Amino acid sequence: MKISYQWVNDLIEIGLDADALAEKLTLIGLELDGRDRFLDDHIFDIEVTSNRGDCLSHLGVAREISAFSDRDVNLPAARNDLPESTSVGLVSIDAPDLCPRFTARLLKNVKIGPSPDWLVRRLESIGERSINNVADVTNFVMHELGQPMHAFDFDKLDGNSIIVRKANPKEKLVTLDEIERPLDPAMLVICDTDKPVAVAGVMGGIDTGITYETTNVLLEVAYFDRDSIRNTSRELNLSTEASYHFERGVDLENLVFASNRATELICQLTGCSAEDFVDVYPQRLTPAEIPAPNLQEEVLRLSGLSVGNDDILKILDRLGLKQKSKGVFVSPSWRHDLAIEEDLVEEVVRITGYDNVGYELPHATSPGEYHPFERRKRDVRKTLANLGFDEALSYSFIAARHDESFEPVPRLLDTNLTEQFVSVRDPIIEGSTRMRPTLISGLLDALKNNFNHQNRDVKLFEIGKVFARTSKENGLPTERELMGIVITGDETFENTAFTSRAYDFRDLKGSLEASISAITSQPLKFDAGHVRHLKRGQAAKIVFDETEIGFLGTLSDEITAKFKFRQPVFVAEIDIQTVLEAAEIPAGYRPLPVFPQVTRDVSMLIKRNVSFDDIKGEIEKMGFELCRNIAFVDVFEGKGMADDERSITIRLDYRSDDRTLTEEEVEKIHQSILAALKVNLNIKQR
């Protein structure tokens, strides 16, 4: 967002030079992306987070300056002698959920022409080009007050009226950029009695645009739903200054003033007269009340700053937060991001100055200690780090485009709900409108970043919370702590004949088993199954203590293509909270074996629906104490066997703790095992 120093100075006496102002704005959260000069003016390019739409204007920045400088904001001149709302039939709203307020003013005998030099210079200073006097005024007021608006040629509106509705199927509109755009029924449009004349909040139509022949203008100043505008803009692949403002939220209570301000300027520049005006506002806004009974104490507790109560009230008042009663504040209509006491604490702290926050830890009355879960999670982290993994820390917000990409782990979703995702009302990161239901998306973003920096051999893990909606009475989202793992590329060996080998599924599985064995003696089990974001036939579901807790496998071709990966990627995600909450089983101690063991490898033909776990479980059920270990060795499929068969090799270890086993003892047990496998699992020894 480009801001002119001189323009802001017209709204408030800044009292700081450009360098000092740039530093101060950065310290209160309006970080500068860059600076430039335009003639004798300083132009600031300010990075505005998506939850601070109120700062997308010179007035918004002036309010911020007022808060730390204790100076008054001087609102620009606006007509205050204009007719009240009279032409009720001029505008009708058929979609009040998407357009809660719409104002329209009729301006007659307008003379369209070039703008005066002062207006051209103001627009050019922030990178905007001049079009004509009416269009320039609408653009100027948007950057001054933060309110987008649109001017129609009134005489080209069929029926001389406006209808705000959703688009009909197969409707189209040629927008001002001369492109015909198909309209979806979910899109909000501005229509006359016959057809759409504008895509609401995005761009007007060319047929009703202002030309040098225009004599009567209908000035639209409205409020549109943020999500609706965002979805429409993306669907049409059409982003404009207007949509950028609407997506981040405008001031619903500022529409009439913005209309009067634009009318003041248009009347000055074109010699027109202001006539009929309509303000359709079906459901008036109820200002949000924020309880903050212990605000001064909370500021001290959360930030360590000792700020006087009078100073707190003055800061909040300058920011538009009025105290309704003791401990209750009313949020201004231009702030959509304030809802709880902690939000007010943040406002006080940032205006007081983050640089004043100390570094010391709060005083403790007892020695600190780790929560048991934290100790065990540290063991998991250490194990994975020792295996060559790096820990990733991803944002808890993700884009809605991931909604159908990744399958959430079990126990997270509420089967009573059709909509599972938690939406963010005021996303801090543009486009990140969901609380993450999975860690995989963040890990893949980190992987992509590694690839972009030419690092193609990557092992990452993350432990963090994910979120989903719930039907519980308190309405709070479900939170589960998960662990995600990603492996891709090659493992490099030093001082060996083989310099490297590609990571595969077994590296992922082994790493996961090693990390879990660091905190529990209960083993993980794996069942073949289909997982949405994993390749068929290369995925498995993970079971812990008879409960399915996650999955692992090879990333699907669809997801790989979406992220533009050019090598296999192996991922795993488990509900580690379930593991942490399980009862701890003490690890047993056994002395090292004294007597030798006997090892037998067995190759057998099995049906494809029989797994190694099935075989291992069948042998363990027999209860032979002398059979100490059952291990998988190899599998073979293909030539020489039926399509529904494969060959598997397993290894059986036999040992006694008090004697050396004889061949006869081992053979008797071994043959009993093979006989049982043949009967119970239809296995044939090769």
XYZ file of C-alpha atoms in Angstrom:
686
model
C 0.000 0.000 0.000
C 1.585 3.277 -1.132
C 1.142 6.248 1.177
C 2.070 9.883 0.485
C 3.711 11.764 3.358
C 2.172 15.069 2.249
C -1.262 13.528 1.807
C -1.200 12.102 5.340
C 0.047 15.456 6.625
C -3.114 17.060 5.210
C -5.134 14.801 7.515
C -2.948 15.105 10.635
C -0.001 17.261 11.588
C 2.624 14.520 11.646
C 5.306 16.361 13.600
C 8.035 13.952 12.426
C 10.282 13.991 9.393
C 9.975 11.213 6.826
C 12.781 9.087 8.322
C 11.391 9.258 11.863
C 7.873 8.510 10.630
C 9.073 5.478 8.672
C 10.767 4.069 11.783
C 7.766 4.765 14.011
C 5.297 3.131 11.612
C 7.478 0.030 11.485
C 7.605 -0.159 15.286
C 3.798 -0.104 15.600
C 3.303 -2.880 13.058
C 3.098 -1.033 9.709
C 6.370 -2.262 8.285
C 7.825 -0.459 5.253
C 8.546 -2.534 2.169
C 10.238 0.440 0.511
C 10.466 4.188 0.053
C 10.502 6.474 -2.949
C 10.384 10.156 -3.891
C 7.820 11.891 -6.075
C 8.757 15.512 -6.741
C 9.094 16.951 -3.202
C 7.014 14.211 -1.566
C 8.051 11.017 0.273
C 6.178 7.863 -0.735
C 6.040 4.939 1.702
C 5.239 1.417 0.527
C 3.653 -0.084 3.656
C 3.114 -3.794 4.191
C -0.406 -4.159 5.567
C -1.453 -7.558 6.926
C -4.759 -8.907 5.658
C -6.498 -8.360 9.023
C -5.764 -4.607 8.988
C -7.901 -3.410 6.100
C -8.448 -0.164 8.022
C -4.845 0.825 7.231
C -5.348 0.600 3.445
C -5.912 4.346 3.270
C -4.332 7.631 4.203
C -7.029 8.161 6.840
C -6.205 4.782 8.397
C -2.514 5.659 8.646
C -3.449 9.071 10.083
C -5.424 7.312 12.839
C -2.355 5.239 13.714
C -0.215 8.378 13.885
C -2.851 10.023 16.084
C -2.563 7.166 18.582
C 1.165 7.586 19.220
C 1.416 11.373 18.676
C -1.714 12.384 20.618
C -2.752 14.692 17.772
C -6.210 15.010 16.230
C -7.142 13.738 12.792
C -8.655 16.389 10.489
C -11.302 14.763 8.300
C -11.357 16.060 4.717
C -14.106 18.389 3.520
C -17.383 16.714 2.548
C -20.786 18.057 1.530
C -23.115 18.262 4.522
C -26.022 20.029 2.813
C -27.026 17.157 0.548
C -30.565 15.750 0.269
C -31.519 12.938 2.588
C -32.478 9.506 1.291
C -35.584 10.013 -0.824
C -35.646 7.747 -3.903
C -36.316 4.494 -2.118
C -37.226 2.707 -5.352
C -33.863 3.520 -6.964
C -32.038 0.571 -5.312
C -33.144 -2.882 -4.156
C -30.978 -5.546 -2.506
C -31.939 -9.174 -3.202
C -28.849 -10.629 -1.424
C -28.546 -8.748 1.894
C -26.211 -11.408 3.296
C -23.626 -10.451 0.657
C -24.487 -6.736 0.484
C -25.671 -5.445 3.871
C -25.596 -1.789 2.778
C -25.770 0.073 -0.525
C -25.869 3.828 -1.148
C -26.422 5.589 -4.463
C -26.388 9.298 -5.327
C -27.581 10.850 -8.565
C -25.386 13.645 -9.931
C -26.904 15.659 -12.805
C -25.372 17.849 -15.505
C -21.900 16.433 -15.059
C -19.172 17.710 -17.394
C -16.632 14.956 -17.924
C -13.114 16.195 -18.595
C -9.502 16.016 -17.474
C -8.651 16.345 -13.793
C -6.861 19.379 -12.342
C -3.111 19.176 -11.787
C -3.351 18.722 -7.994
C -5.528 15.619 -8.379
C -3.360 14.168 -11.143
C -0.231 14.668 -9.009
C -1.811 13.046 -5.952
C -2.766 9.951 -7.914
C 0.534 9.737 -9.779
C 2.442 10.007 -6.490
C 1.035 6.626 -5.420
C 1.373 5.020 -8.853
C -2.145 5.616 -10.218
C -2.839 7.093 -13.653
C -5.401 9.787 -14.353
C -8.502 8.812 -16.402
C -11.066 11.631 -16.129
C -12.301 13.890 -13.387
C -15.114 11.604 -12.133
C -13.107 8.348 -12.249
C -10.155 10.111 -10.632
C -12.301 11.326 -7.735
C -13.581 7.808 -7.010
C -9.996 6.535 -7.074
C -8.761 9.423 -4.929
C -11.420 8.922 -2.241
C -10.719 5.173 -2.128
C -7.056 5.842 -1.315
C -7.945 8.685 1.034
C -10.744 7.039 3.063
C -10.342 3.352 2.163
C -13.801 3.082 0.585
C -14.035 1.774 -3.008
C -16.835 3.269 -5.128
C -18.065 3.142 -8.697
C -19.638 5.676 -11.054
C -22.283 4.561 -13.588
C -23.607 6.464 -16.578
C -27.133 6.822 -15.194
C -28.782 7.239 -18.597
C -27.444 3.828 -19.719
C -29.100 1.969 -16.831
C -32.275 0.300 -18.088
C -35.142 1.369 -15.886
C -32.906 3.957 -14.188
C -32.574 1.640 -11.200
C -30.152 -0.723 -9.460
C -30.727 -4.317 -8.311
C -28.100 -6.098 -6.207
C -28.437 -9.868 -6.680
C -26.567 -13.070 -7.461
C -25.821 -13.797 -11.102
C -28.209 -15.950 -13.074
C -26.931 -19.095 -14.809
C -25.055 -18.420 -18.065
C -25.046 -14.627 -17.583
C -22.025 -12.767 -18.923
C -20.594 -9.270 -18.588
C -18.037 -7.315 -20.594
C -16.018 -5.512 -17.925
C -14.186 -2.201 -18.255
C -11.057 -4.011 -19.452
C -13.117 -5.095 -22.510
C -13.066 -8.811 -21.602
C -16.265 -10.858 -21.632
C -16.494 -12.732 -18.369
C -18.855 -15.645 -17.577
C -20.668 -15.144 -14.284
C -21.213 -17.898 -11.749
C -24.505 -18.018 -9.788
C -22.490 -17.648 -6.565
C -21.180 -14.234 -7.702
C -22.760 -10.983 -6.552
C -23.578 -8.559 -9.385
C -24.996 -5.053 -9.759
C -27.805 -5.012 -12.311
C -30.291 -2.683 -13.925
C -33.776 -3.977 -14.669
C -32.450 -6.009 -17.612
C -28.879 -7.188 -17.130
C -25.700 -7.116 -14.989
C -23.797 -3.835 -15.197
C -20.958 -4.583 -12.743
C -19.301 -7.401 -10.821
C -19.923 -6.226 -7.265
C -16.792 -5.011 -5.555
C -14.511 -5.998 -8.428
C -15.092 -4.116 -11.703
C -17.845 -2.318 -13.589
C -19.212 -3.131 -17.010
C -18.110 -1.285 -20.107
C -21.646 -0.559 -21.343
C -22.474 1.693 -18.381
C -19.004 3.159 -17.880
C -18.318 6.897 -17.789
C -17.467 8.504 -21.150
C -17.015 12.090 -22.312
C -20.670 12.030 -23.434
C -21.925 11.216 -19.911
C -24.105 13.923 -18.353
C -25.773 12.122 -15.435
C -23.842 9.926 -13.003
C -25.034 7.429 -10.411
C -22.397 7.162 -7.678
C -22.357 3.789 -5.922
C -20.796 3.475 -2.450
C -21.509 0.084 -0.902
C -20.327 -2.663 1.422
C -19.846 -6.223 0.162
C -19.068 -9.467 1.977
C -15.330 -10.106 2.089
C -15.445 -13.828 1.348
C -17.795 -13.291 -1.582
C -15.498 -10.725 -3.175
C -12.430 -12.883 -2.570
C -14.040 -15.916 -4.198
C -15.351 -13.901 -7.145
C -11.981 -12.254 -7.749
C -10.226 -15.622 -7.806
C -12.870 -17.296 -9.936
C -12.616 -14.536 -12.555
C -8.828 -14.235 -12.146
C -9.459 -10.514 -11.785
C -7.843 -8.587 -8.945
C -8.457 -4.846 -8.660
C -7.817 -2.102 -6.112
C -11.498 -2.285 -5.178
C -11.476 -6.048 -4.608
C -8.209 -5.741 -2.649
C -9.924 -3.334 -0.227
C -13.214 -5.233 0.028
C -11.446 -8.563 0.680
C -9.808 -7.055 3.763
C -12.889 -5.267 5.006
C -14.086 -1.672 4.716
C -15.932 0.540 7.178
C -19.659 -0.186 6.993
C -20.473 3.041 8.872
C -18.341 5.259 6.627
C -20.322 4.858 3.391
C -22.365 8.066 3.633
C -19.339 10.192 4.532
C -17.339 8.694 1.664
C -20.240 9.398 -0.715
C -20.492 12.982 0.541
C -16.719 13.456 0.191
C -16.754 12.205 -3.407
C -19.829 14.316 -4.153
C -18.055 17.394 -2.792
C -15.122 16.873 -5.154
C -17.168 15.882 -8.214
C -19.407 18.927 -7.814
C -16.316 21.147 -7.533
C -14.626 19.668 -10.605
C -17.597 19.144 -12.932
C -20.108 21.824 -11.942
C -22.836 19.207 -11.429
C -25.695 19.216 -8.929
C -26.314 16.563 -6.311
C -29.833 15.197 -6.538
C -31.531 12.019 -5.338
C -29.807 9.871 -2.719
C -30.707 6.443 -1.338
C -29.198 4.508 1.553
C -30.449 0.909 1.730
C -29.350 -0.515 5.082
C -31.685 -3.404 6.078
C -29.901 -4.556 9.250
C -27.888 -1.924 11.080
C -24.505 -2.869 12.514
C -24.379 -3.531 16.230
C -20.998 -2.344 17.528
C -18.942 -5.125 19.086
C -18.439 -4.825 22.836
C -15.181 -6.093 24.318
C -15.096 -6.875 28.063
C -11.746 -5.952 29.584
C -12.246 -5.653 33.346
C -8.553 -5.949 34.246
C -6.898 -4.348 31.255
C -4.090 -2.584 33.102
C -3.154 -5.777 34.928
C -3.351 -7.803 31.720
C -1.026 -5.384 29.924
C 1.506 -5.853 32.711
C 1.037 -9.643 32.870
C 1.304 -10.289 29.137
C 3.935 -7.728 28.166
C 5.731 -6.657 31.334
C 4.893 -3.018 30.506
C 3.606 -0.821 33.307
C 1.202 1.555 31.544
C -1.011 3.935 33.500
C -4.772 3.533 33.215
C -5.186 7.071 31.853
C -2.586 6.382 29.161
C -4.349 3.145 28.228
C -7.680 4.902 27.860
C -6.095 7.678 25.794
C -4.439 5.203 23.403
C -7.640 3.227 22.918
C -9.692 6.390 22.460
C -7.311 7.610 19.731
C -7.738 4.232 18.019
C -11.525 4.629 18.109
C -12.176 2.276 21.047
C -14.640 4.074 23.298
C -15.239 3.027 26.885
C -18.956 2.237 27.208
C -18.746 1.478 30.899
C -16.026 0.502 33.310
C -14.198 -2.472 31.840
C -16.237 -2.546 28.590
C -15.046 -1.039 25.307
C -16.873 -0.606 22.010
C -14.909 -1.530 18.890
C -14.978 1.015 16.025
C -16.716 -0.018 12.817
C -13.461 0.081 10.853
C -11.717 -2.515 13.051
C -12.840 -6.070 12.200
C -9.975 -7.735 14.063
C -10.760 -6.729 17.656
C -12.851 -9.134 19.727
C -11.230 -10.042 23.075
C -9.300 -8.408 25.892
C -5.969 -9.679 24.553
C -6.609 -7.720 21.335
C -6.809 -4.522 23.385
C -3.613 -5.458 25.210
C -1.880 -5.808 21.848
C -3.116 -2.380 20.752
C -1.782 -0.758 23.928
C 1.563 -2.548 23.698
C 2.252 -1.781 20.030
C 1.403 1.913 20.439
C 3.457 2.123 23.654
C 6.267 0.458 21.699
C 7.371 -3.147 21.299
C 10.908 -1.851 21.782
C 9.971 -1.024 25.389
C 9.086 -4.625 26.219
C 11.781 -6.147 28.427
C 13.621 -9.430 27.941
C 13.488 -10.835 31.470
C 11.394 -13.882 32.300
C 8.524 -13.473 34.783
C 9.274 -14.286 38.404
C 8.592 -17.872 39.420
C 7.624 -19.059 42.898
C 8.706 -22.671 42.382
C 11.294 -24.554 40.356
C 10.191 -25.265 36.824
C 9.838 -28.663 35.263
C 8.726 -30.159 32.001
C 5.260 -31.551 31.631
C 5.509 -35.358 31.209
C 4.281 -35.075 27.625
C 6.968 -32.479 26.903
C 9.717 -34.775 28.170
C 8.493 -37.551 25.909
C 8.160 -35.241 22.913
C 11.743 -34.138 23.504
C 12.760 -37.798 23.303
C 10.973 -38.094 19.951
C 12.692 -34.961 18.665
C 16.117 -36.169 19.806
C 15.613 -39.547 18.139
C 14.644 -38.014 14.800
C 17.438 -35.453 15.016
C 19.923 -38.290 15.596
C 18.538 -39.940 12.461
C 19.401 -36.849 10.422
C 16.049 -35.048 10.468
C 15.520 -31.304 10.732
C 12.503 -29.975 12.619
C 10.107 -27.713 10.710
C 7.820 -25.082 12.218
C 4.899 -24.247 9.943
C 2.099 -21.707 10.188
C -1.158 -22.911 11.718
C -3.003 -21.286 8.800
C -3.270 -22.834 5.346
C -5.024 -21.987 2.090
C -8.536 -23.266 1.403
C -7.228 -24.916 -1.787
C -5.858 -27.685 0.465
C -9.356 -28.557 1.762
C -9.809 -31.671 -0.340
C -6.144 -32.499 -0.911
C -5.158 -34.222 2.321
C -6.996 -36.829 4.351
C -7.133 -35.882 8.047
C -6.024 -38.413 10.633
C -8.725 -40.388 12.496
C -10.217 -38.982 15.735
C -9.869 -35.424 14.429
C -13.099 -35.159 12.439
C -16.580 -34.868 13.910
C -18.804 -37.194 11.887
C -21.883 -35.169 12.902
C -20.735 -32.224 10.776
C -20.644 -31.817 7.009
C -18.291 -28.812 7.168
C -15.132 -29.950 8.958
C -12.793 -27.014 8.512
C -12.179 -24.100 10.871
C -12.230 -20.806 8.952
C -10.275 -17.710 9.985
C -12.396 -14.560 10.042
C -9.475 -12.140 9.695
C -6.540 -14.058 8.171
C -3.158 -12.557 8.983
C -1.602 -14.132 5.883
C -3.311 -13.386 2.592
C -5.153 -16.435 1.287
C -4.556 -18.516 4.425
C -8.160 -18.756 5.569
C -8.154 -22.167 7.271
C -6.790 -23.457 10.553
C -4.733 -26.456 9.453
C -6.319 -29.915 9.750
C -2.998 -31.515 8.767
C 0.744 -30.933 9.124
C 1.516 -32.334 5.669
C 0.714 -29.147 3.733
C 3.174 -27.101 5.809
C 5.882 -29.753 5.491
C 5.422 -29.851 1.713
C 5.704 -26.048 1.559
C 8.980 -26.354 3.492
C 10.093 -29.103 1.118
C 9.307 -26.916 -1.880
C 11.353 -24.115 -0.349
C 14.297 -26.524 0.016
C 13.963 -27.562 -3.613
C 13.933 -23.905 -4.680
C 17.282 -23.531 -2.902
C 18.755 -26.577 -4.681
C 18.550 -28.847 -1.636
C 16.989 -32.054 -2.940
C 17.936 -34.462 -0.132
C 15.558 -33.592 2.692
C 14.373 -35.213 5.936
C 11.892 -33.093 7.902
C 9.516 -33.617 10.801
C 7.066 -31.433 12.706
C 5.104 -31.845 15.926
C 2.185 -29.466 16.277
C -1.538 -28.990 16.722
C -4.199 -29.312 14.042
C -7.807 -28.167 14.190
C -11.293 -29.196 13.088
C -14.835 -28.069 13.779
C -16.878 -29.776 16.456
C -20.526 -30.190 17.389
C -19.729 -29.937 21.101
C -21.806 -27.512 23.127
C -18.962 -25.082 23.789
C -18.431 -24.700 20.033
C -14.650 -24.605 20.359
C -12.669 -26.417 17.647
C -11.175 -29.830 18.259
C -7.402 -29.737 18.694
C -5.105 -32.744 18.305
C -1.320 -32.894 18.475
C 0.142 -34.666 15.455
C 3.561 -35.566 14.122
C 4.362 -35.367 10.424
C 7.443 -36.731 8.634
C 8.716 -36.122 5.095
C 11.650 -37.892 3.388
C 12.907 -37.445 -0.161
C 16.127 -37.616 -2.162
C 19.274 -39.664 -1.537
C 21.266 -40.749 1.473
C 24.974 -40.066 0.952
C 27.712 -42.382 2.239
C 31.327 -41.417 2.844
C 34.356 -43.665 2.384
C 32.327 -46.500 0.881
C 32.102 -48.105 -2.537
C 28.504 -46.906 -2.887
C 28.340 -43.107 -2.607
C 24.550 -42.832 -2.245
C 21.198 -44.571 -2.393
C 17.652 -43.270 -2.785
C 15.435 -43.008 0.270
C 12.389 -45.250 0.106
C 9.319 -46.329 2.041
C 11.395 -48.403 4.478
C 13.411 -45.358 5.585
C 10.179 -43.564 6.419
C 8.702 -46.541 8.269
C 11.903 -47.238 10.196
C 12.292 -43.606 11.248
C 8.705 -43.487 12.468
C 9.074 -46.748 14.431
C 12.337 -45.570 15.998
C 10.811 -42.273 17.135
C 7.803 -43.954 18.730
C 9.927 -46.666 20.381
C 11.744 -43.838 22.186
C 8.598 -43.141 24.250
C 6.726 -46.439 24.452
C 7.391 -50.150 24.249
C 4.084 -50.759 22.471
C 4.862 -51.316 18.783
C 3.129 -49.721 15.822
C 1.224 -51.933 13.416
C 0.653 -51.264 9.734
C -2.325 -52.229 7.573
C -2.551 -51.740 3.827
C -5.220 -49.219 2.871
C -6.171 -46.322 0.638
C -5.330 -42.773 1.719
C -6.492 -39.801 -0.375
C -3.126 -38.082 -0.800
C -0.984 -41.258 -1.101
C -0.394 -43.582 -4.048
C -2.582 -46.641 -4.255
C -0.637 -49.751 -3.318
C 2.061 -47.627 -1.661
C 0.195 -46.562 1.453
C -0.462 -48.035 4.866
C -2.590 -47.101 7.850
C -0.906 -46.990 11.243
C -2.436 -48.727 14.263
C -1.411 -48.222 17.888
C -2.979 -50.229 20.711
C -5.804 -51.366 18.380
C -6.553 -47.718 17.398
C -5.900 -46.275 13.956
C -3.792 -43.148 14.460
C -2.449 -42.187 11.029
C -0.882 -43.282 7.764
C 2.314 -43.322 5.750
C 3.322 -43.891 2.153
C 4.345 -42.316 -1.140
C 2.851 -38.941 -2.030
C 0.293 -39.246 -4.844
C 1.012 -38.089 -8.390
C -1.744 -35.443 -8.123
C -0.199 -33.779 -5.063
C 3.313 -34.180 -6.470
C 2.233 -32.397 -9.660
C 0.466 -29.638 -7.697
C 3.671 -28.856 -5.780
C 5.812 -29.414 -8.915
C 7.987 -32.064 -7.275
C 10.130 -34.095 -9.678
C 11.180 -36.901 -7.346
C 9.368 -39.358 -5.073
C 8.287 -37.955 -1.709
C 7.447 -40.170 1.272
C 5.202 -38.798 4.024
C 3.773 -39.969 7.329
C 1.374 -38.366 9.791
C 0.232 -39.775 13.119
C -1.884 -38.657 16.050
C 0.998 -38.587 18.508
C -1.348 -37.303 21.212
C -2.916 -40.769 21.364
C 0.523 -42.299 21.932
C 1.415 -39.754 24.595
C -1.852 -40.303 26.447
C -1.444 -44.101 26.521
C -0.370 -45.675 29.778
C 3.385 -45.996 30.011
C 4.581 -49.591 30.085
C 7.828 -49.982 32.025
C 10.669 -51.248 29.878
C 11.769 -54.716 30.952
C 15.407 -55.678 31.452
C 16.919 -58.917 30.203
C 20.551 -59.953 30.531
C 22.503 -60.510 27.354
C 22.076 -64.041 25.975
C 24.681 -66.583 27.088
C 23.699 -69.517 24.888
C 23.764 -69.453 21.088
C 20.646 -69.073 18.963
C 19.544 -71.094 15.961
C 18.308 -69.152 12.912
C 16.035 -70.565 10.244
C 15.027 -68.692 7.044
C 11.773 -69.843 5.503
C 10.539 -68.981 1.991
C 6.853 -69.568 1.351
C 4.110 -68.858 -1.168
C 1.258 -66.770 0.221
C -1.865 -65.147 -1.137
C -1.553 -61.419 -1.799
C -4.137 -60.631 0.876
C -1.910 -62.208 3.557
C 0.542 -59.785 5.189
C 3.708 -60.313 7.207
C 1.822 -59.071 10.285
C -0.715 -61.852 9.741
C 2.076 -64.428 9.711
C 3.829 -62.918 12.717
C 0.579 -62.758 14.688
C -0.220 -66.404 13.907
C 3.208 -67.549 15.131
C 2.987 -65.449 18.311
C -0.417 -66.968 19.109
C 1.241 -70.418 19.304
C 3.158 -69.280 22.377
C 6.478 -71.033 21.741
C 8.782 -69.499 24.335
C 11.908 -70.662 22.497
C 10.944 -68.743 19.320
C 12.514 -65.434 20.288
C 12.243 -63.320 17.125
C 10.261 -63.204 13.870
C 11.646 -60.932 11.152
C 10.785 -60.046 7.580
C 13.607 -60.720 5.090
C 12.417 -60.385 1.497
C 9.472 -60.542 -0.891
C 9.310 -61.587 -4.529
C 6.505 -61.157 -7.063
C 6.257 -61.883 -10.752
C 7.522 -64.610 -13.052
C 6.697 -68.190 -12.106
C 3.802 -67.534 -9.748
C 0.091 -66.791 -10.013
C -1.243 -63.235 -10.122
C -2.760 -63.607 -6.656
C 0.415 -65.026 -5.095
C 3.821 -63.826 -3.962
C 6.848 -65.294 -2.245
C 7.933 -64.063 1.169
C 10.982 -64.948 3.219
C 10.939 -64.682 7.004
C 13.559 -65.380 9.635
C 12.888 -67.288 12.874
C 15.338 -67.159 15.782
C 15.293 -69.913 18.444
C 17.137 -69.643 21.764
C 17.014 -70.793 25.394
C 18.240 -68.848 28.384
C 19.487 -71.921 30.293
C 20.958 -74.325 27.733
C 22.097 -74.865 24.177
C 19.217 -76.085 22.041
C 19.529 -79.366 20.183
C 18.660 -79.789 16.521
C 15.754 -82.030 17.456
C 14.201 -79.412 19.774
C 14.433 -76.687 17.142
C 13.125 -78.889 14.329
C 10.098 -79.978 16.350
C 9.036 -76.412 17.107
C 9.884 -75.244 13.587
C 7.769 -77.905 11.900
C 4.866 -77.183 14.250
C 4.965 -73.556 13.194
C 5.047 -74.403 9.465
C 2.165 -76.843 9.875
C 0.042 -74.279 11.654
C 0.755 -71.635 8.994
C -0.240 -74.085 6.267
C -3.559 -74.873 7.933
C -4.519 -71.428 9.189
C -3.184 -69.171 6.417
C -2.963 -71.587 3.465
C 0.800 -71.041 3.180
C 2.981 -73.301 1.048
C 6.653 -73.713 1.875
C 8.977 -73.315 -1.114
